[in-house]
Amino acid sequence: MRINWNYIKIGALSLVLMGLYAFSNQRNEKRKVAGINIEFVGDQNLYITQSVVNKLLIQNYGPIINVPKEKLVLNTIEKVIEANEMVKSAQVYLTVNGELTSKIVQRKPIGRIEGNSKFYLDDEGKRMPLSMSHSARVPIITGKITGKGLEDVYEILKYINQDDFLRKNVIGIHIEEEERYQLKFRMEQFVVHLGGIDNLEEKFNNFKAFYAKANRDKTLEEYAMVNLEFNNQVVCTKI
């Protein structure tokens, strides 16, 4: 009977590969966590610090270094980190060197509410607590704080953040009665009366045209109120 050596070689190679895989898998299961690495993605203003994340992990799992890797459930660790009110999302994984790495995306505040309760409004229009680690340089929201008022303020803030000039210069939004809004600018003494949130693009374009001309004429300091509420015009009150 003729022996087919090709089949024997393939069979032997398969056994060797299976043995190597089993050996590698067994060694991997015995490996322990060698360290922890926490990375913040994007904005480097830290509203939550590495020490806070480490504390979260210790509170839920105890000391993680030297824990066998197979005892860690990475999805659960991600949920623990994401439960923190400063965190938008987290990705947790183990490196080949046994290091537990967490990449964290923080929530982004775009306005700060100064009312009976104080909190941030984030870039998704949700409430975000103030941070003990960092104070965001965002417009201050004052006045009659209501649910509808905050919805409108979020729309104003979204527009402001898309415009380089407005983002650099608007430092405050005041909520008046009947859902009318005033803006405070960084370098100017006058108040900008926005009215409602209708026709924001037209209102802000009119304002920027007025500002450019008044700045060119060196008359900005002469105004106490700039009213954008009326259609396609800017009504000013002088000091």
PDB file of C-alpha atoms in Angstrom:
ATOM      1  CA  MET A   1       0.000   0.000   0.000  1.00  0.00           C
ATOM      2  CA  ARG A   2       1.299   3.380  -0.975  1.00  0.00           C
ATOM      3  CA  ILE A   3       1.603   5.967   1.837  1.00  0.00           C
ATOM      4  CA  ASN A   4       0.466   9.528   1.045  1.00  0.00           C
ATOM      5  CA  TRP A   5       3.103  11.573   2.848  1.00  0.00           C
ATOM      6  CA  ASN A   6       1.338  14.852   2.033  1.00  0.00           C
ATOM      7  CA  TYR A   7      -1.616  13.870   4.240  1.00  0.00           C
ATOM      8  CA  ILE A   8       0.715  12.870   7.056  1.00  0.00           C
ATOM      9  CA  LYS A   9       2.592  16.170   6.816  1.00  0.00           C
ATOM     10  CA  ILE A  10      -0.626  18.174   6.874  1.00  0.00           C
ATOM     11  CA  GLY A  11      -1.906  16.185   9.859  1.00  0.00           C
ATOM     12  CA  ALA A  12       1.345  16.630  11.763  1.00  0.00           C
ATOM     13  CA  LEU A  13       1.417  20.366  11.007  1.00  0.00           C
ATOM     14  CA  SER A  14      -2.169  20.716  12.238  1.00  0.00           C
ATOM     15  CA  LEU A  15      -1.306  18.977  15.515  1.00  0.00           C
ATOM     16  CA  VAL A  16       1.708  21.242  16.014  1.00  0.00           C
ATOM     17  CA  LEU A  17      -0.368  24.368  15.366  1.00  0.00           C
ATOM     18  CA  MET A  18      -3.105  23.207  17.738  1.00  0.00           C
ATOM     19  CA  GLY A  19      -0.504  22.522  20.410  1.00  0.00           C
ATOM     20  CA  LEU A  20       1.070  25.944  19.973  1.00  0.00           C
ATOM     21  CA  TYR A  21      -2.339  27.607  20.136  1.00  0.00           C
ATOM     22  CA  ALA A  22      -3.290  25.741  23.313  1.00  0.00           C
ATOM     23  CA  PHE A  23       0.071  26.550  24.896  1.00  0.00           C
ATOM     24  CA  SER A  24      -0.222  30.228  23.965  1.00  0.00           C
ATOM     25  CA  ASN A  25      -3.809  30.399  25.211  1.00  0.00           C
ATOM     26  CA  GLN A  26      -2.847  28.771  28.499  1.00  0.00           C
ATOM     27  CA  ARG A  27       0.030  31.196  29.001  1.00  0.00           C
ATOM     28  CA  ASN A  28      -2.234  34.137  28.145  1.00  0.00           C
ATOM     29  CA  GLU A  29      -4.835  33.050  30.708  1.00  0.00           C
ATOM     30  CA  LYS A  30      -2.175  32.971  33.412  1.00  0.00           C
ATOM     31  CA  ARG A  31      -0.982  36.481  32.641  1.00  0.00           C
ATOM     32  CA  LYS A  32      -1.867  39.258  35.062  1.00  0.00           C
ATOM     33  CA  VAL A  33      -2.592  42.942  34.576  1.00  0.00           C
ATOM     34  CA  ALA A  34       0.783  44.673  34.542  1.00  0.00           C
ATOM     35  CA  GLY A  35      -0.409  48.284  34.763  1.00  0.00           C
ATOM     36  CA  ILE A  36      -3.154  50.801  34.054  1.00  0.00           C
ATOM     37  CA  ASN A  37      -3.064  53.468  31.347  1.00  0.00           C
ATOM     38  CA  ILE A  38      -5.774  56.140  31.146  1.00  0.00           C
ATOM     39  CA  GLU A  39      -5.969  58.357  28.052  1.00  0.00           C
ATOM     40  CA  PHE A  40      -8.305  61.302  27.460  1.00  0.00           C
ATOM     41  CA  VAL A  41      -9.298  61.722  23.822  1.00  0.00           C
ATOM     42  CA  GLY A  42      -9.898  65.177  22.331  1.00  0.00           C
ATOM     43  CA  ASP A  43     -10.357  68.129  24.698  1.00  0.00           C
ATOM     44  CA  GLN A  44      -7.492  68.248  27.185  1.00  0.00           C
ATOM     45  CA  ASN A  45      -9.464  70.259  29.759  1.00  0.00           C
ATOM     46  CA  LEU A  46      -9.871  67.536  32.345  1.00  0.00           C
ATOM     47  CA  TYR A  47     -13.298  67.605  33.992  1.00  0.00           C
ATOM     48  CA  ILE A  48     -12.493  64.139  35.326  1.00  0.00           C
ATOM     49  CA  THR A  49      -8.916  63.206  36.281  1.00  0.00           C
ATOM     50  CA  GLN A  50      -6.894  60.021  36.095  1.00  0.00           C
ATOM     51  CA  SER A  51      -7.030  59.723  39.875  1.00  0.00           C
ATOM     52  CA  VAL A  52     -10.841  59.820  39.799  1.00  0.00           C
ATOM     53  CA  VAL A  53     -10.924  57.046  37.177  1.00  0.00           C
ATOM     54  CA  ASN A  54      -8.469  54.979  39.226  1.00  0.00           C
ATOM     55  CA  LYS A  55     -10.686  55.465  42.284  1.00  0.00           C
ATOM     56  CA  LEU A  56     -13.735  54.302  40.310  1.00  0.00           C
ATOM     57  CA  LEU A  57     -11.924  51.123  39.295  1.00  0.00           C
ATOM     58  CA  ILE A  58     -10.675  50.425  42.837  1.00  0.00           C
ATOM     59  CA  GLN A  59     -14.138  50.998  44.325  1.00  0.00           C
ATOM     60  CA  ASN A  60     -15.676  48.487  41.927  1.00  0.00           C
ATOM     61  CA  TYR A  61     -12.888  45.946  41.487  1.00  0.00           C
ATOM     62  CA  GLY A  62     -10.265  46.558  44.141  1.00  0.00           C
ATOM     63  CA  PRO A  63      -6.590  46.841  43.087  1.00  0.00           C
ATOM     64  CA  ILE A  64      -6.467  45.750  39.436  1.00  0.00           C
ATOM     65  CA  ILE A  65      -2.713  45.360  38.988  1.00  0.00           C
ATOM     66  CA  ASN A  66      -1.697  41.678  39.218  1.00  0.00           C
ATOM     67  CA  VAL A  67      -5.303  40.517  38.749  1.00  0.00           C
ATOM     68  CA  PRO A  68      -5.454  37.613  36.243  1.00  0.00           C
ATOM     69  CA  LYS A  69      -6.567  38.925  32.880  1.00  0.00           C
ATOM     70  CA  GLU A  70      -9.321  36.354  32.455  1.00  0.00           C
ATOM     71  CA  LYS A  71     -11.090  37.692  35.545  1.00  0.00           C
ATOM     72  CA  LEU A  72     -11.663  41.101  33.986  1.00  0.00           C
ATOM     73  CA  VAL A  73     -14.851  41.791  31.996  1.00  0.00           C
ATOM     74  CA  LEU A  74     -13.901  44.731  29.815  1.00  0.00           C
ATOM     75  CA  ASN A  75     -17.464  45.681  28.840  1.00  0.00           C
ATOM     76  CA  THR A  76     -18.387  45.959  32.500  1.00  0.00           C
ATOM     77  CA  ILE A  77     -15.378  48.186  33.208  1.00  0.00           C
ATOM     78  CA  GLU A  78     -16.426  50.463  30.335  1.00  0.00           C
ATOM     79  CA  LYS A  79     -19.922  50.808  31.806  1.00  0.00           C
ATOM     80  CA  VAL A  80     -18.479  51.659  35.232  1.00  0.00           C
ATOM     81  CA  ILE A  81     -16.413  54.499  33.740  1.00  0.00           C
ATOM     82  CA  GLU A  82     -19.266  55.715  31.529  1.00  0.00           C
ATOM     83  CA  ALA A  83     -21.521  55.920  34.601  1.00  0.00           C
ATOM     84  CA  ASN A  84     -19.495  58.955  35.714  1.00  0.00           C
ATOM     85  CA  GLU A  85     -21.378  62.149  34.788  1.00  0.00           C
ATOM     86  CA  MET A  86     -18.301  63.731  33.206  1.00  0.00           C
ATOM     87  CA  VAL A  87     -17.765  60.872  30.732  1.00  0.00           C
ATOM     88  CA  LYS A  88     -19.358  60.650  27.298  1.00  0.00           C
ATOM     89  CA  SER A  89     -17.849  57.308  26.278  1.00  0.00           C
ATOM     90  CA  ALA A  90     -15.037  54.927  27.205  1.00  0.00           C
ATOM     91  CA  GLN A  91     -13.153  52.184  25.393  1.00  0.00           C
ATOM     92  CA  VAL A  92     -11.281  49.656  27.538  1.00  0.00           C
ATOM     93  CA  TYR A  93      -8.875  46.998  26.287  1.00  0.00           C
ATOM     94  CA  LEU A  94      -5.800  44.985  27.295  1.00  0.00           C
ATOM     95  CA  THR A  95      -2.532  45.432  25.419  1.00  0.00           C
ATOM     96  CA  VAL A  96      -0.202  42.570  24.528  1.00  0.00           C
ATOM     97  CA  ASN A  97       1.984  43.713  27.425  1.00  0.00           C
ATOM     98  CA  GLY A  98      -0.827  43.177  29.897  1.00  0.00           C
ATOM     99  CA  GLU A  99      -1.619  46.862  30.379  1.00  0.00           C
ATOM    100  CA  LEU A 100      -5.252  47.798  30.981  1.00  0.00           C
ATOM    101  CA  THR A 101      -5.872  50.821  28.762  1.00  0.00           C
ATOM    102  CA  SER A 102      -8.902  53.082  28.913  1.00  0.00           C
ATOM    103  CA  LYS A 103      -9.552  55.744  26.261  1.00  0.00           C
ATOM    104  CA  ILE A 104     -12.064  58.244  27.600  1.00  0.00           C
ATOM    105  CA  VAL A 105     -14.077  60.898  25.749  1.00  0.00           C
ATOM    106  CA  GLN A 106     -15.327  63.581  28.141  1.00  0.00           C
ATOM    107  CA  ARG A 107     -18.597  65.446  27.842  1.00  0.00           C
ATOM    108  CA  LYS A 108     -18.184  68.960  26.428  1.00  0.00           C
ATOM    109  CA  PRO A 109     -19.814  71.922  28.223  1.00  0.00           C
ATOM    110  CA  ILE A 110     -20.965  74.836  26.037  1.00  0.00           C
ATOM    111  CA  GLY A 111     -22.770  76.973  28.636  1.00  0.00           C
ATOM    112  CA  ARG A 112     -22.838  77.402  32.417  1.00  0.00           C
ATOM    113  CA  ILE A 113     -26.143  77.857  34.233  1.00  0.00           C
ATOM    114  CA  GLU A 114     -26.085  80.250  37.186  1.00  0.00           C
ATOM    115  CA  GLY A 115     -29.475  79.913  38.877  1.00  0.00           C
ATOM    116  CA  ASN A 116     -30.853  78.284  42.012  1.00  0.00           C
ATOM    117  CA  SER A 117     -28.887  75.240  40.885  1.00  0.00           C
ATOM    118  CA  LYS A 118     -25.600  75.526  39.025  1.00  0.00           C
ATOM    119  CA  PHE A 119     -24.567  73.209  36.208  1.00  0.00           C
ATOM    120  CA  TYR A 120     -23.234  73.074  32.663  1.00  0.00           C
ATOM    121  CA  LEU A 121     -25.223  72.544  29.501  1.00  0.00           C
ATOM    122  CA  ASP A 122     -23.270  70.146  27.278  1.00  0.00           C
ATOM    123  CA  ASP A 123     -23.016  69.948  23.485  1.00  0.00           C
ATOM    124  CA  GLU A 124     -25.983  67.552  23.388  1.00  0.00           C
ATOM    125  CA  GLY A 125     -28.216  69.892  25.369  1.00  0.00           C
ATOM    126  CA  LYS A 126     -28.013  67.794  28.538  1.00  0.00           C
ATOM    127  CA  ARG A 127     -27.270  68.895  32.093  1.00  0.00           C
ATOM    128  CA  MET A 128     -23.693  68.305  33.193  1.00  0.00           C
ATOM    129  CA  PRO A 129     -22.435  68.867  36.763  1.00  0.00           C
ATOM    130  CA  LEU A 130     -19.717  71.382  37.525  1.00  0.00           C
ATOM    131  CA  SER A 131     -16.234  69.930  37.855  1.00  0.00           C
ATOM    132  CA  MET A 132     -13.931  70.213  40.865  1.00  0.00           C
ATOM    133  CA  SER A 133     -10.957  69.870  38.507  1.00  0.00           C
ATOM    134  CA  HIS A 134     -11.583  72.460  35.791  1.00  0.00           C
ATOM    135  CA  SER A 135     -13.847  75.445  35.157  1.00  0.00           C
ATOM    136  CA  ALA A 136     -14.910  75.752  31.519  1.00  0.00           C
ATOM    137  CA  ARG A 137     -14.679  79.133  29.787  1.00  0.00           C
ATOM    138  CA  VAL A 138     -18.192  79.161  28.360  1.00  0.00           C
ATOM    139  CA  PRO A 139     -21.049  81.718  28.286  1.00  0.00           C
ATOM    140  CA  ILE A 140     -22.825  82.230  31.634  1.00  0.00           C
ATOM    141  CA  ILE A 141     -26.589  81.677  31.537  1.00  0.00           C
ATOM    142  CA  THR A 142     -28.679  83.783  33.933  1.00  0.00           C
ATOM    143  CA  GLY A 143     -32.289  84.845  34.401  1.00  0.00           C
ATOM    144  CA  LYS A 144     -35.494  82.827  34.355  1.00  0.00           C
ATOM    145  CA  ILE A 145     -34.224  79.244  34.060  1.00  0.00           C
ATOM    146  CA  THR A 146     -36.978  76.976  32.734  1.00  0.00           C
ATOM    147  CA  GLY A 147     -37.083  73.827  30.615  1.00  0.00           C
ATOM    148  CA  LYS A 148     -38.170  75.740  27.487  1.00  0.00           C
ATOM    149  CA  GLY A 149     -35.639  78.476  28.244  1.00  0.00           C
ATOM    150  CA  LEU A 150     -32.808  75.933  28.384  1.00  0.00           C
ATOM    151  CA  GLU A 151     -33.965  74.373  25.102  1.00  0.00           C
ATOM    152  CA  ASP A 152     -33.816  77.792  23.437  1.00  0.00           C
ATOM    153  CA  VAL A 153     -30.465  78.635  25.042  1.00  0.00           C
ATOM    154  CA  TYR A 154     -29.070  75.376  23.678  1.00  0.00           C
ATOM    155  CA  GLU A 155     -30.104  76.418  20.143  1.00  0.00           C
ATOM    156  CA  ILE A 156     -28.438  79.821  20.635  1.00  0.00           C
ATOM    157  CA  LEU A 157     -25.271  78.205  22.006  1.00  0.00           C
ATOM    158  CA  LYS A 158     -25.121  75.753  19.090  1.00  0.00           C
ATOM    159  CA  TYR A 159     -25.241  78.651  16.654  1.00  0.00           C
ATOM    160  CA  ILE A 160     -22.651  80.647  18.616  1.00  0.00           C
ATOM    161  CA  ASN A 161     -20.238  77.704  18.662  1.00  0.00           C
ATOM    162  CA  GLN A 162     -20.406  77.374  14.878  1.00  0.00           C
ATOM    163  CA  ASP A 163     -19.327  81.002  14.399  1.00  0.00           C
ATOM    164  CA  ASP A 164     -15.740  81.978  15.230  1.00  0.00           C
ATOM    165  CA  PHE A 165     -16.540  85.643  15.988  1.00  0.00           C
ATOM    166  CA  LEU A 166     -19.500  84.865  18.253  1.00  0.00           C
ATOM    167  CA  ARG A 167     -17.720  82.003  20.014  1.00  0.00           C
ATOM    168  CA  LYS A 168     -14.832  84.290  20.974  1.00  0.00           C
ATOM    169  CA  ASN A 169     -16.954  87.259  22.044  1.00  0.00           C
ATOM    170  CA  VAL A 170     -20.271  86.147  23.583  1.00  0.00           C
ATOM    171  CA  ILE A 171     -19.739  85.651  27.330  1.00  0.00           C
ATOM    172  CA  GLY A 172     -23.311  85.584  28.633  1.00  0.00           C
ATOM    173  CA  ILE A 173     -26.963  84.890  27.815  1.00  0.00           C
ATOM    174  CA  HIS A 174     -29.734  86.312  29.973  1.00  0.00           C
ATOM    175  CA  ILE A 175     -33.193  84.710  29.833  1.00  0.00           C
ATOM    176  CA  GLU A 176     -35.934  87.321  30.124  1.00  0.00           C
ATOM    177  CA  GLU A 177     -39.679  86.884  30.570  1.00  0.00           C
ATOM    178  CA  GLU A 178     -41.669  85.362  27.706  1.00  0.00           C
ATOM    179  CA  GLU A 179     -38.655  83.481  26.332  1.00  0.00           C
ATOM    180  CA  ARG A 180     -36.715  86.505  25.135  1.00  0.00           C
ATOM    181  CA  TYR A 181     -32.930  86.543  25.309  1.00  0.00           C
ATOM    182  CA  GLN A 182     -30.135  89.063  25.763  1.00  0.00           C
ATOM    183  CA  LEU A 183     -26.449  88.553  24.941  1.00  0.00           C
ATOM    184  CA  LYS A 184     -23.430  90.016  26.749  1.00  0.00           C
ATOM    185  CA  PHE A 185     -20.213  90.541  24.808  1.00  0.00           C
ATOM    186  CA  ARG A 186     -16.660  90.284  26.112  1.00  0.00           C
ATOM    187  CA  MET A 187     -15.232  93.688  25.205  1.00  0.00           C
ATOM    188  CA  GLU A 188     -18.337  95.855  24.806  1.00  0.00           C
ATOM    189  CA  GLN A 189     -20.603  97.570  27.361  1.00  0.00           C
ATOM    190  CA  PHE A 190     -23.795  97.329  25.345  1.00  0.00           C
ATOM    191  CA  VAL A 191     -26.346  94.531  25.660  1.00  0.00           C
ATOM    192  CA  VAL A 192     -27.614  92.741  22.551  1.00  0.00           C
ATOM    193  CA  HIS A 193     -31.363  92.136  22.688  1.00  0.00           C
ATOM    194  CA  LEU A 194     -31.938  89.005  20.598  1.00  0.00           C
ATOM    195  CA  GLY A 195     -35.644  88.531  21.212  1.00  0.00           C
ATOM    196  CA  GLY A 196     -36.718  84.955  20.432  1.00  0.00           C
ATOM    197  CA  ILE A 197     -34.697  82.269  18.680  1.00  0.00           C
ATOM    198  CA  ASP A 198     -36.404  82.728  15.318  1.00  0.00           C
ATOM    199  CA  ASN A 199     -34.266  83.760  12.333  1.00  0.00           C
ATOM    200  CA  LEU A 200     -30.976  83.439  14.237  1.00  0.00           C
ATOM    201  CA  GLU A 201     -28.837  83.512  11.109  1.00  0.00           C
ATOM    202  CA  GLU A 202     -30.429  86.728   9.837  1.00  0.00           C
ATOM    203  CA  LYS A 203     -30.222  88.392  13.268  1.00  0.00           C
ATOM    204  CA  PHE A 204     -26.576  87.546  13.778  1.00  0.00           C
ATOM    205  CA  ASN A 205     -25.629  88.554  10.231  1.00  0.00           C
ATOM    206  CA  ASN A 206     -27.298  91.928  10.809  1.00  0.00           C
ATOM    207  CA  PHE A 207     -25.466  92.307  14.098  1.00  0.00           C
ATOM    208  CA  LYS A 208     -22.066  91.472  12.595  1.00  0.00           C
ATOM    209  CA  ALA A 209     -22.655  94.026   9.815  1.00  0.00           C
ATOM    210  CA  PHE A 210     -23.541  96.665  12.442  1.00  0.00           C
ATOM    211  CA  TYR A 211     -20.537  95.713  14.590  1.00  0.00           C
ATOM    212  CA  ALA A 212     -18.090  95.921  11.687  1.00  0.00           C
ATOM    213  CA  LYS A 213     -19.313  99.399  10.712  1.00  0.00           C
ATOM    214  CA  ALA A 214     -19.442 100.720  14.304  1.00  0.00           C
ATOM    215  CA  ASN A 215     -15.989  99.317  14.999  1.00  0.00           C
ATOM    216  CA  ARG A 216     -14.662 100.951  11.847  1.00  0.00           C
ATOM    217  CA  ASP A 217     -16.284 104.273  12.856  1.00  0.00           C
ATOM    218  CA  LYS A 218     -15.023 103.848  16.444  1.00  0.00           C
ATOM    219  CA  THR A 219     -18.551 104.333  17.843  1.00  0.00           C
ATOM    220  CA  LEU A 220     -19.074 101.027  19.695  1.00  0.00           C
ATOM    221  CA  GLU A 221     -18.719 102.725  23.077  1.00  0.00           C
ATOM    222  CA  GLU A 222     -21.646 105.039  22.304  1.00  0.00           C
ATOM    223  CA  TYR A 223     -24.281 102.291  22.515  1.00  0.00           C
ATOM    224  CA  ALA A 224     -26.141 100.892  25.533  1.00  0.00           C
ATOM    225  CA  MET A 225     -28.535  98.525  23.723  1.00  0.00           C
ATOM    226  CA  VAL A 226     -28.480  96.805  20.328  1.00  0.00           C
ATOM    227  CA  ASN A 227     -31.863  95.329  19.419  1.00  0.00           C
ATOM    228  CA  LEU A 228     -32.059  92.562  16.799  1.00  0.00           C
ATOM    229  CA  GLU A 229     -35.688  91.658  17.356  1.00  0.00           C
ATOM    230  CA  PHE A 230     -37.116  93.594  14.417  1.00  0.00           C
ATOM    231  CA  ASN A 231     -37.062  92.123  10.913  1.00  0.00           C
ATOM    232  CA  ASN A 232     -33.954  92.847   8.860  1.00  0.00           C
ATOM    233  CA  GLN A 233     -32.789  95.809  10.919  1.00  0.00           C
ATOM    234  CA  VAL A 234     -30.705  96.742  13.935  1.00  0.00           C
ATOM    235  CA  VAL A 235     -32.182  99.253  16.377  1.00  0.00           C
ATOM    236  CA  CYS A 236     -29.659 100.886  18.708  1.00  0.00           C
ATOM    237  CA  THR A 237     -30.005 102.906  21.887  1.00  0.00           C
ATOM    238  CA  LYS A 238     -27.180 105.293  22.693  1.00  0.00           C
ATOM    239  CA  ILE A 239     -25.848 105.935  26.168  1.00  0.00           C
TER     240      ILE A 239
END
